[in-house]
PDB file of C-alpha atoms in Angstrom:
ATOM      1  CA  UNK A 190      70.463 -70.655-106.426  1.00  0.00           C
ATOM      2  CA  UNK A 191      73.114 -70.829-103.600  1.00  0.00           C
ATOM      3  CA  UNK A 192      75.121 -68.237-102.959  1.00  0.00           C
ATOM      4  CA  UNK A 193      79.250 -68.277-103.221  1.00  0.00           C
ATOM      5  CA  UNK A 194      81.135 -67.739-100.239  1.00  0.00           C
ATOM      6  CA  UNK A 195      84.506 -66.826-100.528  1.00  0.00           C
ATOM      7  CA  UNK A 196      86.312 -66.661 -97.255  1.00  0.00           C
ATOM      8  CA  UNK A 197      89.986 -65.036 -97.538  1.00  0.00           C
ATOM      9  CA  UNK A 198      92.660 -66.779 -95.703  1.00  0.00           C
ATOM     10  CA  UNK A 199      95.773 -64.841 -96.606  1.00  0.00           C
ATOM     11  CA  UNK A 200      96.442 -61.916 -99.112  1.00  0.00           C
ATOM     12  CA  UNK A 201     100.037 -61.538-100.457  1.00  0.00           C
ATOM     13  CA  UNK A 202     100.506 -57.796 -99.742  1.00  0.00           C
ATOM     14  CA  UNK A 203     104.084 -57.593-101.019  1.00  0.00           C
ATOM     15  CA  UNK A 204     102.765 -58.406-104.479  1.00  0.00           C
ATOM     16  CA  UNK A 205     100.690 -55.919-104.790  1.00  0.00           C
ATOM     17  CA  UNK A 206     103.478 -52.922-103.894  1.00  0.00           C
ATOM     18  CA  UNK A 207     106.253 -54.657-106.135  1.00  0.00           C
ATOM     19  CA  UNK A 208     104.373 -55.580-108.967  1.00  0.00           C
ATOM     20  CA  UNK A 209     102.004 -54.357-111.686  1.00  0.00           C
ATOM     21  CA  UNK A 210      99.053 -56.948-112.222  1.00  0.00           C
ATOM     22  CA  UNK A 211      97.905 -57.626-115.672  1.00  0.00           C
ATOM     23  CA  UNK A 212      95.858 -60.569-115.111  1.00  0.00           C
ATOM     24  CA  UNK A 213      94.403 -62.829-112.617  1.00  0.00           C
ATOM     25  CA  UNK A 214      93.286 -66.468-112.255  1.00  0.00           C
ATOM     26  CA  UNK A 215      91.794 -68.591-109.705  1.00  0.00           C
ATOM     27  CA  UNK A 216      93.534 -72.063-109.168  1.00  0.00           C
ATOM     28  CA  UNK A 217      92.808 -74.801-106.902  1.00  0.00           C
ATOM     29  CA  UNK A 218      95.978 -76.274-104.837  1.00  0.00           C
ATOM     30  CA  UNK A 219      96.818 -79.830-103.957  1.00  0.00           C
ATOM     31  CA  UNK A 220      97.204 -80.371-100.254  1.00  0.00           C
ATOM     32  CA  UNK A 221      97.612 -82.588 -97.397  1.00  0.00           C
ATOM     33  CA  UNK A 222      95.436 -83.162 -94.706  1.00  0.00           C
ATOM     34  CA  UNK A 223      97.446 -80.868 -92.199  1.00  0.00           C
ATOM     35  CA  UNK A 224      97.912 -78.346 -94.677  1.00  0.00           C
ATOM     36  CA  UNK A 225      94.226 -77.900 -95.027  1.00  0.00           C
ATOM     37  CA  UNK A 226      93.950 -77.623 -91.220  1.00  0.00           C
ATOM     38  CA  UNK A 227      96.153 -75.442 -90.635  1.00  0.00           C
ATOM     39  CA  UNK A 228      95.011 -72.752 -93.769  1.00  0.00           C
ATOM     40  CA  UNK A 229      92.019 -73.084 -91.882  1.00  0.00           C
ATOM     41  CA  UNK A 230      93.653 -71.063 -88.623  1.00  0.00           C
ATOM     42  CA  UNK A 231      95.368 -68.915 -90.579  1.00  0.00           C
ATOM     43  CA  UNK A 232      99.136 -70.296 -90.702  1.00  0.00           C
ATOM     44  CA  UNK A 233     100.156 -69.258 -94.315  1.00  0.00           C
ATOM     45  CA  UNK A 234     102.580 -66.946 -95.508  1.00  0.00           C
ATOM     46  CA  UNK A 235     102.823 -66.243 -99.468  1.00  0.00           C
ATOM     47  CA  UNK A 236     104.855 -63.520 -98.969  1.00  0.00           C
ATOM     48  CA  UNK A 237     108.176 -64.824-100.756  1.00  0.00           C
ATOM     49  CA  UNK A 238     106.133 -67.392-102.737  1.00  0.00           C
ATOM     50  CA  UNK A 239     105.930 -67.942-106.562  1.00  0.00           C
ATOM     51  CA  UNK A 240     104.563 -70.050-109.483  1.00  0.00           C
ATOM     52  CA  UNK A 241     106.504 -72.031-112.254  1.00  0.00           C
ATOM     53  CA  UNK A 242     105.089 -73.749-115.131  1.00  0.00           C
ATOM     54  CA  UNK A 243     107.000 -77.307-115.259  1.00  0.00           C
ATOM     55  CA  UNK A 244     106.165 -80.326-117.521  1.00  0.00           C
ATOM     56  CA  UNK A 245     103.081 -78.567-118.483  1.00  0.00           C
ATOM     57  CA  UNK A 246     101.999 -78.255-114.607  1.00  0.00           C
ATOM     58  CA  UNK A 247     102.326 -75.238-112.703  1.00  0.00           C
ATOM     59  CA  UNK A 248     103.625 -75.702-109.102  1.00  0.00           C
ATOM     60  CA  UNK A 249     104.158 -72.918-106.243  1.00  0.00           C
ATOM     61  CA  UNK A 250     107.460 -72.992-104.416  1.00  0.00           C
ATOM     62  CA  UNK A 251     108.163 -71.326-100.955  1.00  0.00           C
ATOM     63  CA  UNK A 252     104.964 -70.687 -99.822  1.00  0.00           C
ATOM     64  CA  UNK A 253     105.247 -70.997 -95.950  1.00  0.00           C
ATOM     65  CA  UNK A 254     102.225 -73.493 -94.376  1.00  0.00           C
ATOM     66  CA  UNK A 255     102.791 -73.614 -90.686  1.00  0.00           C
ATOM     67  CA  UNK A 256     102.592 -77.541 -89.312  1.00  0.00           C
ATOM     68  CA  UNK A 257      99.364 -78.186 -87.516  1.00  0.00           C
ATOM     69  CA  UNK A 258     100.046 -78.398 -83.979  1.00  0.00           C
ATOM     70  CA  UNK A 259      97.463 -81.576 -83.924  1.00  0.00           C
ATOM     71  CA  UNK A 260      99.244 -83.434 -86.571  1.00  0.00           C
ATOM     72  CA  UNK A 261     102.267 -85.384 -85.069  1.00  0.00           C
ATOM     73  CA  UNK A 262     104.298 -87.565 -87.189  1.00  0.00           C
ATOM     74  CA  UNK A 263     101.734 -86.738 -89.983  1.00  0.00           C
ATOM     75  CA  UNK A 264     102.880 -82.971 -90.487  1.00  0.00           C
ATOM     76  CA  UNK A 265     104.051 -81.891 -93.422  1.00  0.00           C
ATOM     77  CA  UNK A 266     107.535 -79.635 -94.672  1.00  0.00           C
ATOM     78  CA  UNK A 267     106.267 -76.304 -94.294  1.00  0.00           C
ATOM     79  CA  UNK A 268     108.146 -75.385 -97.993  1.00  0.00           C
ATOM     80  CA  UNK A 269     107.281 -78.322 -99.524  1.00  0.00           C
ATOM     81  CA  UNK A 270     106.583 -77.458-103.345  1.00  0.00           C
ATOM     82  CA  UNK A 271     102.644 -77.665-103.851  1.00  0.00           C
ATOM     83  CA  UNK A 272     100.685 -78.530-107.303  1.00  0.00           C
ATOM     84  CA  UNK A 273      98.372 -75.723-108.675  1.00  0.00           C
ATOM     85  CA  UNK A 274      95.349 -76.943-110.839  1.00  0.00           C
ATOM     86  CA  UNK A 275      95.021 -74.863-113.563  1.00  0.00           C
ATOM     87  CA  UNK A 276      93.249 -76.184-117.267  1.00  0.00           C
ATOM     88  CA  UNK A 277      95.250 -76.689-120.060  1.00  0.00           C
ATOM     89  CA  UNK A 278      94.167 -73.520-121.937  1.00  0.00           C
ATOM     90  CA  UNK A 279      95.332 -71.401-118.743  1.00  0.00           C
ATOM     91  CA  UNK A 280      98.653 -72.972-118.434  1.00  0.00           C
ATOM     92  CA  UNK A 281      99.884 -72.630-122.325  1.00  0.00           C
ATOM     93  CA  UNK A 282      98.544 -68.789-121.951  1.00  0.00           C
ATOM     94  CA  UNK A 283     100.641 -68.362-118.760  1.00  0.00           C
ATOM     95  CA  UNK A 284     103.093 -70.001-119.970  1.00  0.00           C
ATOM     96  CA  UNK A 285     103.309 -68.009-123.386  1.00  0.00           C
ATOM     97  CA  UNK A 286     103.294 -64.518-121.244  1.00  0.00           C
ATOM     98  CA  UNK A 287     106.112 -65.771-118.969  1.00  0.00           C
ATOM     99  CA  UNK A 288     108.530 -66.742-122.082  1.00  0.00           C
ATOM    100  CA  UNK A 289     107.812 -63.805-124.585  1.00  0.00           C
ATOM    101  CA  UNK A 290     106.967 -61.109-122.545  1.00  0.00           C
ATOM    102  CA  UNK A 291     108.830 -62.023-119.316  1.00  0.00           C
ATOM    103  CA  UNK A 292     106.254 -62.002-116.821  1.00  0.00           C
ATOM    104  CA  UNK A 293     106.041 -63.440-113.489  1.00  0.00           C
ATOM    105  CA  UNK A 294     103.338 -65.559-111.596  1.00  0.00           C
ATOM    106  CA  UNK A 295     103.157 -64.674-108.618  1.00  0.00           C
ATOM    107  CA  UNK A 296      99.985 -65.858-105.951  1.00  0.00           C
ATOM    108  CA  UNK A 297      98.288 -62.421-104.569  1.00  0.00           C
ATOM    109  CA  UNK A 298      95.991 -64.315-102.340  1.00  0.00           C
ATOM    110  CA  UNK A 299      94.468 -67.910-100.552  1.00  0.00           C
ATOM    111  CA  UNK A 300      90.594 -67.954 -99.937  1.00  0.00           C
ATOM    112  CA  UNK A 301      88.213 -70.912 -99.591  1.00  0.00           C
ATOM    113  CA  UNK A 302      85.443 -71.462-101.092  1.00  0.00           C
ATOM    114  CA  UNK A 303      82.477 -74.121-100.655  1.00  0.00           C
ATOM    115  CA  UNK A 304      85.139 -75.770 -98.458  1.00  0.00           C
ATOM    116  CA  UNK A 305      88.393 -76.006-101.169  1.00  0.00           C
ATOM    117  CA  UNK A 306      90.998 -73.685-100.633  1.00  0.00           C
ATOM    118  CA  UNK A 307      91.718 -71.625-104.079  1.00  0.00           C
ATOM    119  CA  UNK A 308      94.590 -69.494-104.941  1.00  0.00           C
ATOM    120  CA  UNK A 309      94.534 -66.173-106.707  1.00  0.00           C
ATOM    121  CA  UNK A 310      97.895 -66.002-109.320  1.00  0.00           C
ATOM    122  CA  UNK A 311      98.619 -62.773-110.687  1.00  0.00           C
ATOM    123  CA  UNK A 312     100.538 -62.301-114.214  1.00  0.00           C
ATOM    124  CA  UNK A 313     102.948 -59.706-112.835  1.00  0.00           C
ATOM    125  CA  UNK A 314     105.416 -57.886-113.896  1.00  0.00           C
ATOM    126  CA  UNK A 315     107.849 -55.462-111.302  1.00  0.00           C
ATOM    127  CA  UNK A 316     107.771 -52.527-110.430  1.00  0.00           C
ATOM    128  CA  UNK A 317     110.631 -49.912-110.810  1.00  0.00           C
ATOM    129  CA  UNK A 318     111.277 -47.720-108.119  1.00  0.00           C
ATOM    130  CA  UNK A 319     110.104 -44.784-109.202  1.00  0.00           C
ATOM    131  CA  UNK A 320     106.656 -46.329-109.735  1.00  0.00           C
ATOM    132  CA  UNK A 321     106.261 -47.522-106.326  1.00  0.00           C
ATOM    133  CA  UNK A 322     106.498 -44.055-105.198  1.00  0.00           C
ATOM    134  CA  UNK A 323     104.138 -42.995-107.502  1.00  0.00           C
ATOM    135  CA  UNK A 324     101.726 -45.578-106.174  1.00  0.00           C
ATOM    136  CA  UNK A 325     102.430 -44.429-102.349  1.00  0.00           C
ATOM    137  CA  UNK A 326     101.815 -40.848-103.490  1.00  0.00           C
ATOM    138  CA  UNK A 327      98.546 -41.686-105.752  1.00  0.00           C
ATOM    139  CA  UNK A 328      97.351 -43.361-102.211  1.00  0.00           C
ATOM    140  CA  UNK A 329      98.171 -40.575 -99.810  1.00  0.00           C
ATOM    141  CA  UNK A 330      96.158 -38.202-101.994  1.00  0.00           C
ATOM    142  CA  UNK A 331      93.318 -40.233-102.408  1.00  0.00           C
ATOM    143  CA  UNK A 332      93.397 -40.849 -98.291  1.00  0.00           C
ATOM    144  CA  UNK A 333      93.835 -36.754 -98.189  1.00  0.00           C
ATOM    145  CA  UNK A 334      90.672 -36.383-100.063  1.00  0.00           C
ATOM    146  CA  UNK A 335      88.552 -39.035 -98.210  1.00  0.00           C
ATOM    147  CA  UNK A 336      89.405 -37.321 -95.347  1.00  0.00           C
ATOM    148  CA  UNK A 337      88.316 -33.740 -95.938  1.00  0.00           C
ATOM    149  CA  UNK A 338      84.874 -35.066 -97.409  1.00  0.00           C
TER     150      UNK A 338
END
């Protein structure tokens, strides 16, 4: 039995201090031959980056993908609007959440794996203010008490 490597690329740090995750699911993403190489160094943002179900298809717009220095005329738009590969079953339960319960899909982070690249989505929904500071002050405590043990 092999074992899985997961390598991760980038991790969407915003998401995780704006939003409360509910659920999680690993996609694969549609790319372009420069895209690919240049995940591979490192040059992708998903800071400002979400999901959309369309036409029973989910797509991510504004994730960042820096054009591969290599890649003259081939390069790609760094914005460009990228298909996620999700089943069927995944999509119409996204989907669902997002229209009755007004949740958000937004990708927490990019990792490959036996050589595809594969994006974590989170079901989200925001955070209020007042719970972001509880989160900061649930952290410092926790870093209080690591230190004094």
């Amino acid at each position: 039995m092999t074992k899985l490597t997961k390598k991760v690329i980038s991790s969407n740090k915003k998401a995780f201090h704006d939003y409360i995750i509910f659920e999680r699911y690993t996609a694969g993403i549609v790319l372009l031959g420069t895209e690919i190489k240049s995940i591979r160094k490192g040059g992708i943002n998903l800071k400002d980056s979400f999901a959309k179900v369309e036409d029973m298809e989910m797509f991510l717009y504004n994730c960042h993908i820096s054009p591969f220095e290599g890649g003259n005329r081939n390069n790609h738009d760094p914005k460009r609007t990228r298909k996620l590969l999700l089943n069927k079953k995944e999509i119409l339960k996204i989907l669902g959440k997002v229209k009755q319960d007004s949740y958000t899909v937004v990708p927490l982070e990019l990792f490959i794996e036996r050589g595809f690249a594969k994006l974590e989505i989170g079901l989200c929904k925001g955070k209020k203010l007042h719970d972001k500071r509880e989160t900061l002050k649930k952290k410092d405590i926790q870093r209080e008490m690591e230190r004094f043990k």
